[in-house]
Coordinates of C-alpha atoms in Angstrom, one line a residue:
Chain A
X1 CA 24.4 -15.4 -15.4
X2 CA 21.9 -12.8 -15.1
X3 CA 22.1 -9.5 -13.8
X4 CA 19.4 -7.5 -11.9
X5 CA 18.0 -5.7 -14.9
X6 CA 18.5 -9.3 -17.1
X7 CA 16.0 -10.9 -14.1
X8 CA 13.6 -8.2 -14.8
X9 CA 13.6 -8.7 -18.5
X10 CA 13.0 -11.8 -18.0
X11 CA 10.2 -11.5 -15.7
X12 CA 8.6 -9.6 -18.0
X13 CA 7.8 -12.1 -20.4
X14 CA 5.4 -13.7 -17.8
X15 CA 3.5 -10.4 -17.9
X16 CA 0.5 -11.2 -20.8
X17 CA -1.8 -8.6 -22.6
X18 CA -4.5 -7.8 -20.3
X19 CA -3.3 -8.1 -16.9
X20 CA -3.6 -6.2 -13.2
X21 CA -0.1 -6.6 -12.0
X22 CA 1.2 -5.5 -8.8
X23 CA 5.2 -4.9 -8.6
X24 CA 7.2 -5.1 -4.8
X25 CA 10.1 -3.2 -4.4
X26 CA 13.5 -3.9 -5.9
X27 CA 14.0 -6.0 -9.1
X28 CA 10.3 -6.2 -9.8
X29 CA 9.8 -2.4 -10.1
X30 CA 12.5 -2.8 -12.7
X31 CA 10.3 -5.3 -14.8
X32 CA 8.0 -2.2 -15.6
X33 CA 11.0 -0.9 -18.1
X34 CA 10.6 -4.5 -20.4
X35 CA 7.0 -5.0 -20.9
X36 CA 6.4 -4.7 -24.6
X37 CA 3.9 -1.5 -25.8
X38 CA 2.0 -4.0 -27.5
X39 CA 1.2 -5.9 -23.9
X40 CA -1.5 -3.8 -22.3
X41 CA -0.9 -4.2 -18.4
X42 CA -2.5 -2.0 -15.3
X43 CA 0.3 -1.6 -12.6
X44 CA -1.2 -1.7 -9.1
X45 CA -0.1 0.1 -6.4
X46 CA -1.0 -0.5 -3.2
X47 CA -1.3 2.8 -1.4
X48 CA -4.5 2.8 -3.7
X49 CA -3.4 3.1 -7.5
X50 CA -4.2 1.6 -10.6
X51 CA -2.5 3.0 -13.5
X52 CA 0.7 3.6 -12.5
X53 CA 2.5 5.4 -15.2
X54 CA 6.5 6.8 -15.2
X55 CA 8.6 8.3 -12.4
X56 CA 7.9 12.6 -13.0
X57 CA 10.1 14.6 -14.9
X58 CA 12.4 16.8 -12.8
X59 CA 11.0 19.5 -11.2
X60 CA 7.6 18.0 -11.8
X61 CA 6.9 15.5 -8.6
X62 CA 4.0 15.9 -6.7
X63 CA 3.3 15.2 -3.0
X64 CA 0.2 13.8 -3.1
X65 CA 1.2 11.3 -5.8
X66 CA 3.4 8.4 -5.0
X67 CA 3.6 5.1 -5.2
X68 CA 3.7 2.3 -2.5
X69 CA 7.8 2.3 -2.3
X70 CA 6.7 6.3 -1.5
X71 CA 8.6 7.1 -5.0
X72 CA 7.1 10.0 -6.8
X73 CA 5.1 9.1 -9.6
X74 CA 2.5 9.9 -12.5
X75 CA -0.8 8.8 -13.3
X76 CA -1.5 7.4 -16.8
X77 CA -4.8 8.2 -19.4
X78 CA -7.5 5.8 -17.1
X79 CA -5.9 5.5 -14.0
X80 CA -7.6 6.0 -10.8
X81 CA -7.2 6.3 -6.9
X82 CA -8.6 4.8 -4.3
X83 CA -8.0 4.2 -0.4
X84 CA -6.2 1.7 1.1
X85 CA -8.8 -0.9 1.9
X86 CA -10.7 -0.6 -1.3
X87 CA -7.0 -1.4 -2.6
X88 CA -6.3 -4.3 -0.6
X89 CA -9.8 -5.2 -0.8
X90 CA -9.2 -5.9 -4.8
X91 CA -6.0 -7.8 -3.9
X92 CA -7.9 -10.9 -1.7
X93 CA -10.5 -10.6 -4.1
X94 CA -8.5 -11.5 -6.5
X95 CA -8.6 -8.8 -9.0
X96 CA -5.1 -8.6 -9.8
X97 CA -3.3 -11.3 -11.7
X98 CA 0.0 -11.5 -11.0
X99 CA 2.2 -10.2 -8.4
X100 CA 6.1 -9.7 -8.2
X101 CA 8.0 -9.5 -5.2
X102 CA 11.7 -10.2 -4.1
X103 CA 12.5 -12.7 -1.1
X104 CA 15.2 -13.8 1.1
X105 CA 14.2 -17.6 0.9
X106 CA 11.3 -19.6 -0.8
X107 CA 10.6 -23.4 0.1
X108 CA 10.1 -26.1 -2.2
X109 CA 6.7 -25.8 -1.2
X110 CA 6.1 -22.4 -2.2
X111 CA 6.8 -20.8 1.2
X112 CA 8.1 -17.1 0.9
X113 CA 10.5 -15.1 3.8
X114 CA 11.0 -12.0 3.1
X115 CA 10.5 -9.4 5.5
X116 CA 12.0 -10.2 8.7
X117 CA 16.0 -11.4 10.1
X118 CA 16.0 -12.5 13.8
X119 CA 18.3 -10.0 15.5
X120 CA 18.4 -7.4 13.2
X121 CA 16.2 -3.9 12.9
X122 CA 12.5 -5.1 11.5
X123 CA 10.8 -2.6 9.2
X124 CA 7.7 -4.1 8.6
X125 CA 5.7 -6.5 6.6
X126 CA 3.7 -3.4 4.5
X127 CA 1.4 -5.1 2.3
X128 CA 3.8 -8.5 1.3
X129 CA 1.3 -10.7 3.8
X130 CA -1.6 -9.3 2.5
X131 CA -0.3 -10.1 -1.3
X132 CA 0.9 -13.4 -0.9
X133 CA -1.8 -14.4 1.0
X134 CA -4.0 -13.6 -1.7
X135 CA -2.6 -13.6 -5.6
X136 CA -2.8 -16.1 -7.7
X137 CA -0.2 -16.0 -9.6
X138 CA 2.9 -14.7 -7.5
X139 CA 6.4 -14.9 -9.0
X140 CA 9.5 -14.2 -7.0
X141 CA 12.4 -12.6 -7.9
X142 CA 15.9 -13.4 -6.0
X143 CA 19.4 -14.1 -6.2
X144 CA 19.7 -17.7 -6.1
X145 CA 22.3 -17.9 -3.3
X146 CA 23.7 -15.3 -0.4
X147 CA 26.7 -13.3 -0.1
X148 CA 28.0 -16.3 2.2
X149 CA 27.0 -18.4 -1.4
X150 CA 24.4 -20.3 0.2
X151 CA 21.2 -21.7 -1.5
X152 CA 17.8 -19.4 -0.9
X153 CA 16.1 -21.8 -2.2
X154 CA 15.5 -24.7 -0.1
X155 CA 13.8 -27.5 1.5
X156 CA 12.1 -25.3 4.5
X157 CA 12.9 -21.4 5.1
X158 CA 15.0 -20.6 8.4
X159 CA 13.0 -17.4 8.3
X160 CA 10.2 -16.1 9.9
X161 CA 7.4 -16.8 6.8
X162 CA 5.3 -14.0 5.3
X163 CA 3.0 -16.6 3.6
X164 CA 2.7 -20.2 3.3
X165 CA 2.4 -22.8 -0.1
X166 CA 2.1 -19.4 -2.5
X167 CA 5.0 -18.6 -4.9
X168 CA 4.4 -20.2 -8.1
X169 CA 7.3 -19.5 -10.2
X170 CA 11.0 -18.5 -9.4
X171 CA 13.5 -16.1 -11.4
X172 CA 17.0 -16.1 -10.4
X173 CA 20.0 -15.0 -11.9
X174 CA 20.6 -18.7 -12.6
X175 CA 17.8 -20.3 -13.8
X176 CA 13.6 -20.2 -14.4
X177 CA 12.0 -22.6 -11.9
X178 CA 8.2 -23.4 -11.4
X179 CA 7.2 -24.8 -7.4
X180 CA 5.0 -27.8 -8.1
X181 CA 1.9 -28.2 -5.7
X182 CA 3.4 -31.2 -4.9
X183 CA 6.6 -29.7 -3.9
X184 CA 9.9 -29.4 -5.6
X185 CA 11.4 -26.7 -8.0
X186 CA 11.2 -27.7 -11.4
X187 CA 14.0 -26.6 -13.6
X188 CA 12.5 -24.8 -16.7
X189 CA 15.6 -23.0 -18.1
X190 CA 19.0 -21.7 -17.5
X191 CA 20.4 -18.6 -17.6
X192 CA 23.2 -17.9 -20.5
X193 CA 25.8 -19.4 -19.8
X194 CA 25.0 -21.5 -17.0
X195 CA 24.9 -25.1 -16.5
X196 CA 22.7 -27.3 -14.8
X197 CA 25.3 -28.4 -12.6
X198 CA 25.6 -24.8 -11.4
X199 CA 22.3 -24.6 -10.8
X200 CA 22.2 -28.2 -8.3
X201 CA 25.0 -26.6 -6.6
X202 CA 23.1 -23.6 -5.8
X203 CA 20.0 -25.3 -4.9
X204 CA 19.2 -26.3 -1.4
X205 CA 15.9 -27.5 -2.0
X206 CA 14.3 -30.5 -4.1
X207 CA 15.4 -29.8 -7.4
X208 CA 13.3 -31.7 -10.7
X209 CA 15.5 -31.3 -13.6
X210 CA 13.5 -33.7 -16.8
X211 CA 15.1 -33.7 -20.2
X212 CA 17.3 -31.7 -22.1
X213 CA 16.9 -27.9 -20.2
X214 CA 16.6 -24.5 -22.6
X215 CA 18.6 -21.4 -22.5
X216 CA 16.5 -18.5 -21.6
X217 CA 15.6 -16.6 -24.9
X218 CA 16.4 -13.0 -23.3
Chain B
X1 CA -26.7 21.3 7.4
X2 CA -24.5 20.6 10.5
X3 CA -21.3 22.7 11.1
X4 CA -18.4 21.7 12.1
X5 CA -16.0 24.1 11.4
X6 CA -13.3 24.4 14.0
X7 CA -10.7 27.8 14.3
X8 CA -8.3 27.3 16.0
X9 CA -6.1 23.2 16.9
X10 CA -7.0 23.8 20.8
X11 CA -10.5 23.3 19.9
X12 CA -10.2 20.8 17.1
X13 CA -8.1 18.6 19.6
X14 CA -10.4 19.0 22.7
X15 CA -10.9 16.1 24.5
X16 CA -7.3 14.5 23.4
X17 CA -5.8 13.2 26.3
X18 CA -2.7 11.5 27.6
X19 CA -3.4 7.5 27.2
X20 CA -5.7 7.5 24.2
X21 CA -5.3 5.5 21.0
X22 CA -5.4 7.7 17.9
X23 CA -5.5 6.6 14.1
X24 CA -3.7 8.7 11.8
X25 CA -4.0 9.1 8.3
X26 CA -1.6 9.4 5.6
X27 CA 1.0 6.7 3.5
X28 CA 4.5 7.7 4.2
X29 CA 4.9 11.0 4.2
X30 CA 2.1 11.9 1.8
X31 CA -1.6 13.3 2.7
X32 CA -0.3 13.3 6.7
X33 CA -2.4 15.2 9.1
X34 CA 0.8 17.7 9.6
X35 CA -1.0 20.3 11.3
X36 CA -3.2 18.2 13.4
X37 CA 0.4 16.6 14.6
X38 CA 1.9 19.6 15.5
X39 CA -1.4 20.9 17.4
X40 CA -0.2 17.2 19.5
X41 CA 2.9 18.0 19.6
X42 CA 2.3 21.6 20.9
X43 CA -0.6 20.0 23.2
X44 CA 2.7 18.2 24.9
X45 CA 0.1 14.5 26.0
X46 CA 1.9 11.4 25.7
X47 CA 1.4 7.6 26.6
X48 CA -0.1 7.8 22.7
X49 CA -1.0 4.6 21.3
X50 CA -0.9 5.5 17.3
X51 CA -2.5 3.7 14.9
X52 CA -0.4 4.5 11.4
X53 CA 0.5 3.1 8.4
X54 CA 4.0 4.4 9.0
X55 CA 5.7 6.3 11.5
X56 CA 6.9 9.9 9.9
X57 CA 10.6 10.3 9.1
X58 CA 12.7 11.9 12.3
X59 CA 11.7 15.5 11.9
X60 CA 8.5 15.0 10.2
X61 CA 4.9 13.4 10.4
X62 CA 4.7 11.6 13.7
X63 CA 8.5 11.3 14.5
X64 CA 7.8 14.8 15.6
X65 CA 5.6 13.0 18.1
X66 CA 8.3 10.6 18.7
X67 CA 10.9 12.8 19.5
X68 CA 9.1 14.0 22.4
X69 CA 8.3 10.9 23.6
X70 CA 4.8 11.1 23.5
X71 CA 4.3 8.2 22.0
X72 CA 4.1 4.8 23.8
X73 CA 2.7 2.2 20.8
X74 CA 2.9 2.2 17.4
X75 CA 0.3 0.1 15.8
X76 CA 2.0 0.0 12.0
X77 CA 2.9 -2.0 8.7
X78 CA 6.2 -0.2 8.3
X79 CA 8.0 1.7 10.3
X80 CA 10.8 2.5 7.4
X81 CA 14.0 5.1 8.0
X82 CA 13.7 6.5 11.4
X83 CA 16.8 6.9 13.6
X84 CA 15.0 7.7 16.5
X85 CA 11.9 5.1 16.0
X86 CA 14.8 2.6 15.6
X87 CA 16.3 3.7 19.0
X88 CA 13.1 3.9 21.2
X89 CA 12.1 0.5 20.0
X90 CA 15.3 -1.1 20.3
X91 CA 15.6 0.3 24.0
X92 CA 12.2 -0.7 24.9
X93 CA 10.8 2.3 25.2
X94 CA 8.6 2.3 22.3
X95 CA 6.3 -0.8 21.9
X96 CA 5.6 -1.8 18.4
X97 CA 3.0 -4.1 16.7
X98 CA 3.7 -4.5 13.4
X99 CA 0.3 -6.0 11.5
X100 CA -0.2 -6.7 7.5
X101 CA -0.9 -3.4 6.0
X102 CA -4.2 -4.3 4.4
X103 CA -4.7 -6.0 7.6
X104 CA -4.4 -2.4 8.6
X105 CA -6.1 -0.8 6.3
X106 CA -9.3 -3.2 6.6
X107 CA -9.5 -3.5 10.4
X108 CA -9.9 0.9 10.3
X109 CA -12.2 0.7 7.4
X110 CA -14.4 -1.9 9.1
X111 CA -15.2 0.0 12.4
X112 CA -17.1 2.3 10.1
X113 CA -18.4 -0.3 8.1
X114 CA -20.3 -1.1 11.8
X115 CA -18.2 -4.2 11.9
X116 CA -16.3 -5.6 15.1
X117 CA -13.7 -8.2 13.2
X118 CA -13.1 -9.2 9.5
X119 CA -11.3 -12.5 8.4
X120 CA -8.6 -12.0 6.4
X121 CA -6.0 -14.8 4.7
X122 CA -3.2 -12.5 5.4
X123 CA -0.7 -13.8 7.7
X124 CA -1.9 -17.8 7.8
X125 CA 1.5 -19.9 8.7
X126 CA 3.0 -16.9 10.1
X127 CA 4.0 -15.3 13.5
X128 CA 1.2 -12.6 12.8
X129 CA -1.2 -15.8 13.1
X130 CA -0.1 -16.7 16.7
X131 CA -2.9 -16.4 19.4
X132 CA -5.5 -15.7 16.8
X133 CA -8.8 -17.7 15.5
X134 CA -8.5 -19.4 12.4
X135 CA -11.3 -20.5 10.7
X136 CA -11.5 -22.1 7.3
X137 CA -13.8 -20.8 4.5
X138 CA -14.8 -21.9 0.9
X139 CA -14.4 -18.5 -1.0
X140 CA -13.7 -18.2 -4.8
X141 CA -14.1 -21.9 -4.9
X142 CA -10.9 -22.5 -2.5
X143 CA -11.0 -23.7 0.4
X144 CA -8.5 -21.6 3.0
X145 CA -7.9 -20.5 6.2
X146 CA -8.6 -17.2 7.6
X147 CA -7.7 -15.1 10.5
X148 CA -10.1 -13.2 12.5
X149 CA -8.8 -9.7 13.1
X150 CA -10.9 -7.0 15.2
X151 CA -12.1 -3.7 14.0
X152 CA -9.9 -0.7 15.3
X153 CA -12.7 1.6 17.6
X154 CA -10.0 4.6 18.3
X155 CA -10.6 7.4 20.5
X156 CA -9.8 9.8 17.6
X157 CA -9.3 9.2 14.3
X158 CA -7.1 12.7 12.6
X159 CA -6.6 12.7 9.0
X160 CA -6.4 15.2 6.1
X161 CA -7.7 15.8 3.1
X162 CA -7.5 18.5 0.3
X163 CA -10.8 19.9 0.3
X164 CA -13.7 19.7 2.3
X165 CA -17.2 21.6 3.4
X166 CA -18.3 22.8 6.9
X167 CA -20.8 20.0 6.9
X168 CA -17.6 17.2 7.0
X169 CA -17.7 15.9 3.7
X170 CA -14.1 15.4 2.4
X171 CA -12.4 14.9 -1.0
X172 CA -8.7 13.1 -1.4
X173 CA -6.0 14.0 -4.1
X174 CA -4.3 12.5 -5.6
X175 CA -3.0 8.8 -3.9
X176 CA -3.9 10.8 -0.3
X177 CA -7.1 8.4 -0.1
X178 CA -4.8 6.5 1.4
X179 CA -4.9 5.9 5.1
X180 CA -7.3 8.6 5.8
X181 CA -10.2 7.4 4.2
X182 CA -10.2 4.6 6.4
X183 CA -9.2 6.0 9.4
X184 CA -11.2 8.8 9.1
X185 CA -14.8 6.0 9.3
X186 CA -13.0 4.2 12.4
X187 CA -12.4 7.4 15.2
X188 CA -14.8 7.7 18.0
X189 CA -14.5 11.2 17.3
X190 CA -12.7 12.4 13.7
X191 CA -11.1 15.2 12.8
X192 CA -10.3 16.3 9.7
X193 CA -8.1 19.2 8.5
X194 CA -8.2 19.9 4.4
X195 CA -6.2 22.3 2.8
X196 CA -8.9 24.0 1.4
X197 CA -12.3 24.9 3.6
X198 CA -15.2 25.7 1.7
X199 CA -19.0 26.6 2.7
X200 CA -21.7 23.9 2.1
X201 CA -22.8 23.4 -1.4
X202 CA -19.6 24.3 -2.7
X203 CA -18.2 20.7 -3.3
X204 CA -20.0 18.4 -6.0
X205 CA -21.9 15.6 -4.3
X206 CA -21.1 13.4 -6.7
X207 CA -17.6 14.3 -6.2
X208 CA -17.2 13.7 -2.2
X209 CA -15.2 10.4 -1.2
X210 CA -15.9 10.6 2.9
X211 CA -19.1 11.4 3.7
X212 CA -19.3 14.4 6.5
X213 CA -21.4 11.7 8.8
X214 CA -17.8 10.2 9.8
X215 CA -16.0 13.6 10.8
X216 CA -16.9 15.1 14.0
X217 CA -14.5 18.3 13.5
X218 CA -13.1 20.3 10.4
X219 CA -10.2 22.6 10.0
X220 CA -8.2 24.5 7.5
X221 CA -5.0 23.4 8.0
X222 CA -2.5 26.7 8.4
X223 CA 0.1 25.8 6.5
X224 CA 1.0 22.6 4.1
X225 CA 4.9 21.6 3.9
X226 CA 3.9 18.1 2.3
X227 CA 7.4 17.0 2.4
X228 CA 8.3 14.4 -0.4
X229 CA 10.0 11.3 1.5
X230 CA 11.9 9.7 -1.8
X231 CA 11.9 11.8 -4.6
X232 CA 12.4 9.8 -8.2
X233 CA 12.3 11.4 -11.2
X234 CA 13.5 11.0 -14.7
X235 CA 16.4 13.8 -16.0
X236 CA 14.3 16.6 -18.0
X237 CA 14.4 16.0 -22.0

């Protein structure tokens, strides 16, 4: 089983040499800290950043420059800022290649929830519509089940949705799936140490498990 | 050259009245109008709609506004750690539309982009889409829906900026583009306030990111406490 920091590691390996990548909060922001130096990636972020380089040294933050989780941040050799709407603007145009976020549910058709629990104090959707709405290539990072120990992933959310038919790949501390366009989460590989019984027992939705299944190489 | 210097946050706020919608610049806490809130806050209106990315922290930005009460709707993307934002909206007495944040962003920038509504894919097969036209367009060779969204035609538009000229024309630093950019294109009537005022001719043309055609009003801002809201840093070496 996989811990936060293992899910971001892994994650990382999906990030490839020349990409505009835009990281959510949470375990994706973590995913930064295992991209290889030899895989030459622009981190987006949203507020209107490309370039995104390490959190300042202390005693070094600056107001005016943070990132869309509001952290304090620094710019890198060739970053640049823009507004708001030029930034979003590159987003549904499909300038940035892959986008990580976390979720409270996916579907086995690719539908995300992830911003919003009947009942309880909403903060907002920020920019997680406006993302999934628009990337290509959007991979989710999650725990695989609740505290209760039920399934996130499943047939249809119970959630109110932030986008529809979008997430493309799933990372959990179980297991590596893909979400066909046809529907169903294909098992691609398991976490160390886990079975693929573990993983049927954690998985709510369609679940398409063909041939022998790999252990992550982490 | 026009001027539009303003001295004092009476006159840069003339005209602001009770009932009016308002955009306000800034993300989070960072590149916030903070004087141009506190000239609100001092002008004691209310019934405020505010259009804002965010919603200040309880004794800063517009939770200054907030704890007054003079604000009625929030029009916002994310409305993060405030006690008392929490507590109004919960009790009713704060009405709150939450919209996508480049939803946001776009529906500001197109009012000075001269136009009324935008389509955006944001929000399709959810709640945001309910009551709303959908219309389906073939765009980067996909075929999806879209939802119209209308341009956002303020009263006022504040925002602030680090320098600007007497004729208007404002630069950003830093990530403070942000909100204000946009909102500064949308207001009926703009005002800016910079932390630095200079005379015309003093800024590089080539340099400027809003155009002084957009602001109406220009102040130098007093004082600047441009509070951090989540401070992350490394350990020093």
């Amino acid at each position: 089983m996989l811990d936060k920091n293992g899910i971001a590691k892994r994650i990382a390996k999906e990030v490839k040499d020349g990409y505009y990548v835009n990281l959510g909060i949470g375990i994706p922001t973590l995913v930064a800290n295992y991209i290889p130096e030899n895989v030459n990636v622009v981190l987006q972020s949203e507020n209107g950043l490309l370039g995104m380089g390490p959190f300042p040294i202390d005693g070094e933050e600056d107001p005016d420059f943070i990132n869309a989780g509001k952290q304090t941040i620094t710019t890198l050799p060739g970053s640049v800022f823009f507004d708001s709407a030029m930034s979003f603007g590159m987003i549904r145009a499909r300038k940035i290649n892959l986008t990580i976020l976390g979720a409270m549910e996916v579907s086995e058709n690719g539908d995300i929830a992830n911003w919003k629990i009947p009942g309880k104090m909403v903060k907002g959707m920020g920019g997680a519509m406006d993302l999934v709405a628009s990337a290509d290539n959007i991979i989710v990072a999650m725990q695989h089940v609740n505290k209760a120990g039920e399934s996130k992933l499943l047939q249809n959310c119970s959630l109110p949705l932030t986008g529809i038919k979008c997430v493309k790949k799933v990372v959990t501390e179980l297991a590596v799936l893909e979400i066909l366009p046809e529907g169903g989460f294909k098992l691609l590989e398991r976490a160390p140490g886990v079975s693929v019984e573990d993983i049927k027992n954690a998985t709510e939705g369609k679940l398409i498990i063909e041939g022998e299944i790999p252990e992550m190489d982490i | 050259m026009i001027n539009k210097k303003v001295n004092s946050l009476d006159e840069a706020l003339q005209g602001v009245e009770s009932g009016m919608t308002l955009a306000v610049g800034g993300f989070g806490l960072s590149g916030i109008p903070e004087n141009l809130i506190q000239g609100l806050v001092d002008k004691k209106i209310n019934n405020l709609t505010c259009i804002s990315n965010n919603a200040g922290v309880d004794d800063f930005g517009l939770g200054l506004l907030l704890q007054g009460r003079q604000i009625k709707k929030m029009i916002s993307s994310y409305v993060g750690e405030n006690a008392e934002f929490e507590r109004q909206m919960l009790s009713g007495e704060l009405e709150v539309e939450l919209i996508p944040q480049g939803t946001l962003a776009t529906r500001l920038m197109a009012a000075g982009y001269g136009m009324p509504a935008i389509f955006t894919p944001a929000g399709v097969g959810t709640e945001v889409a309910e009551g709303k036209e959908i219309r389906k367009f073939t765009f980067h060779g996909i075929e999806k829906e879209y939802l119209l969204e209308y341009a956002f035609e303020p009263d006022f538009a504040i925002v602030k900026a680090w320098k600007g000229d007497t004729a208007g024309n404002l630069v950003y630093r830093g990530a403070t583009a942000n909100f204000n950019h946009p909102a500064a294109m949308c207001g009926k009537i703009t005002i800016a306030e910079v932390e630095e005022l200079v005379e015309i001719g003093e800024l590089d043309p080539n340099q400027i990111h809003t155009p002084g055609v957009y602001i109406n009003r220009i102040i130098q801002g007093k004082k600047y406490e441009k509070r951090i809201e989540n401070k992350t840093v490394q350990p020093k070496p």
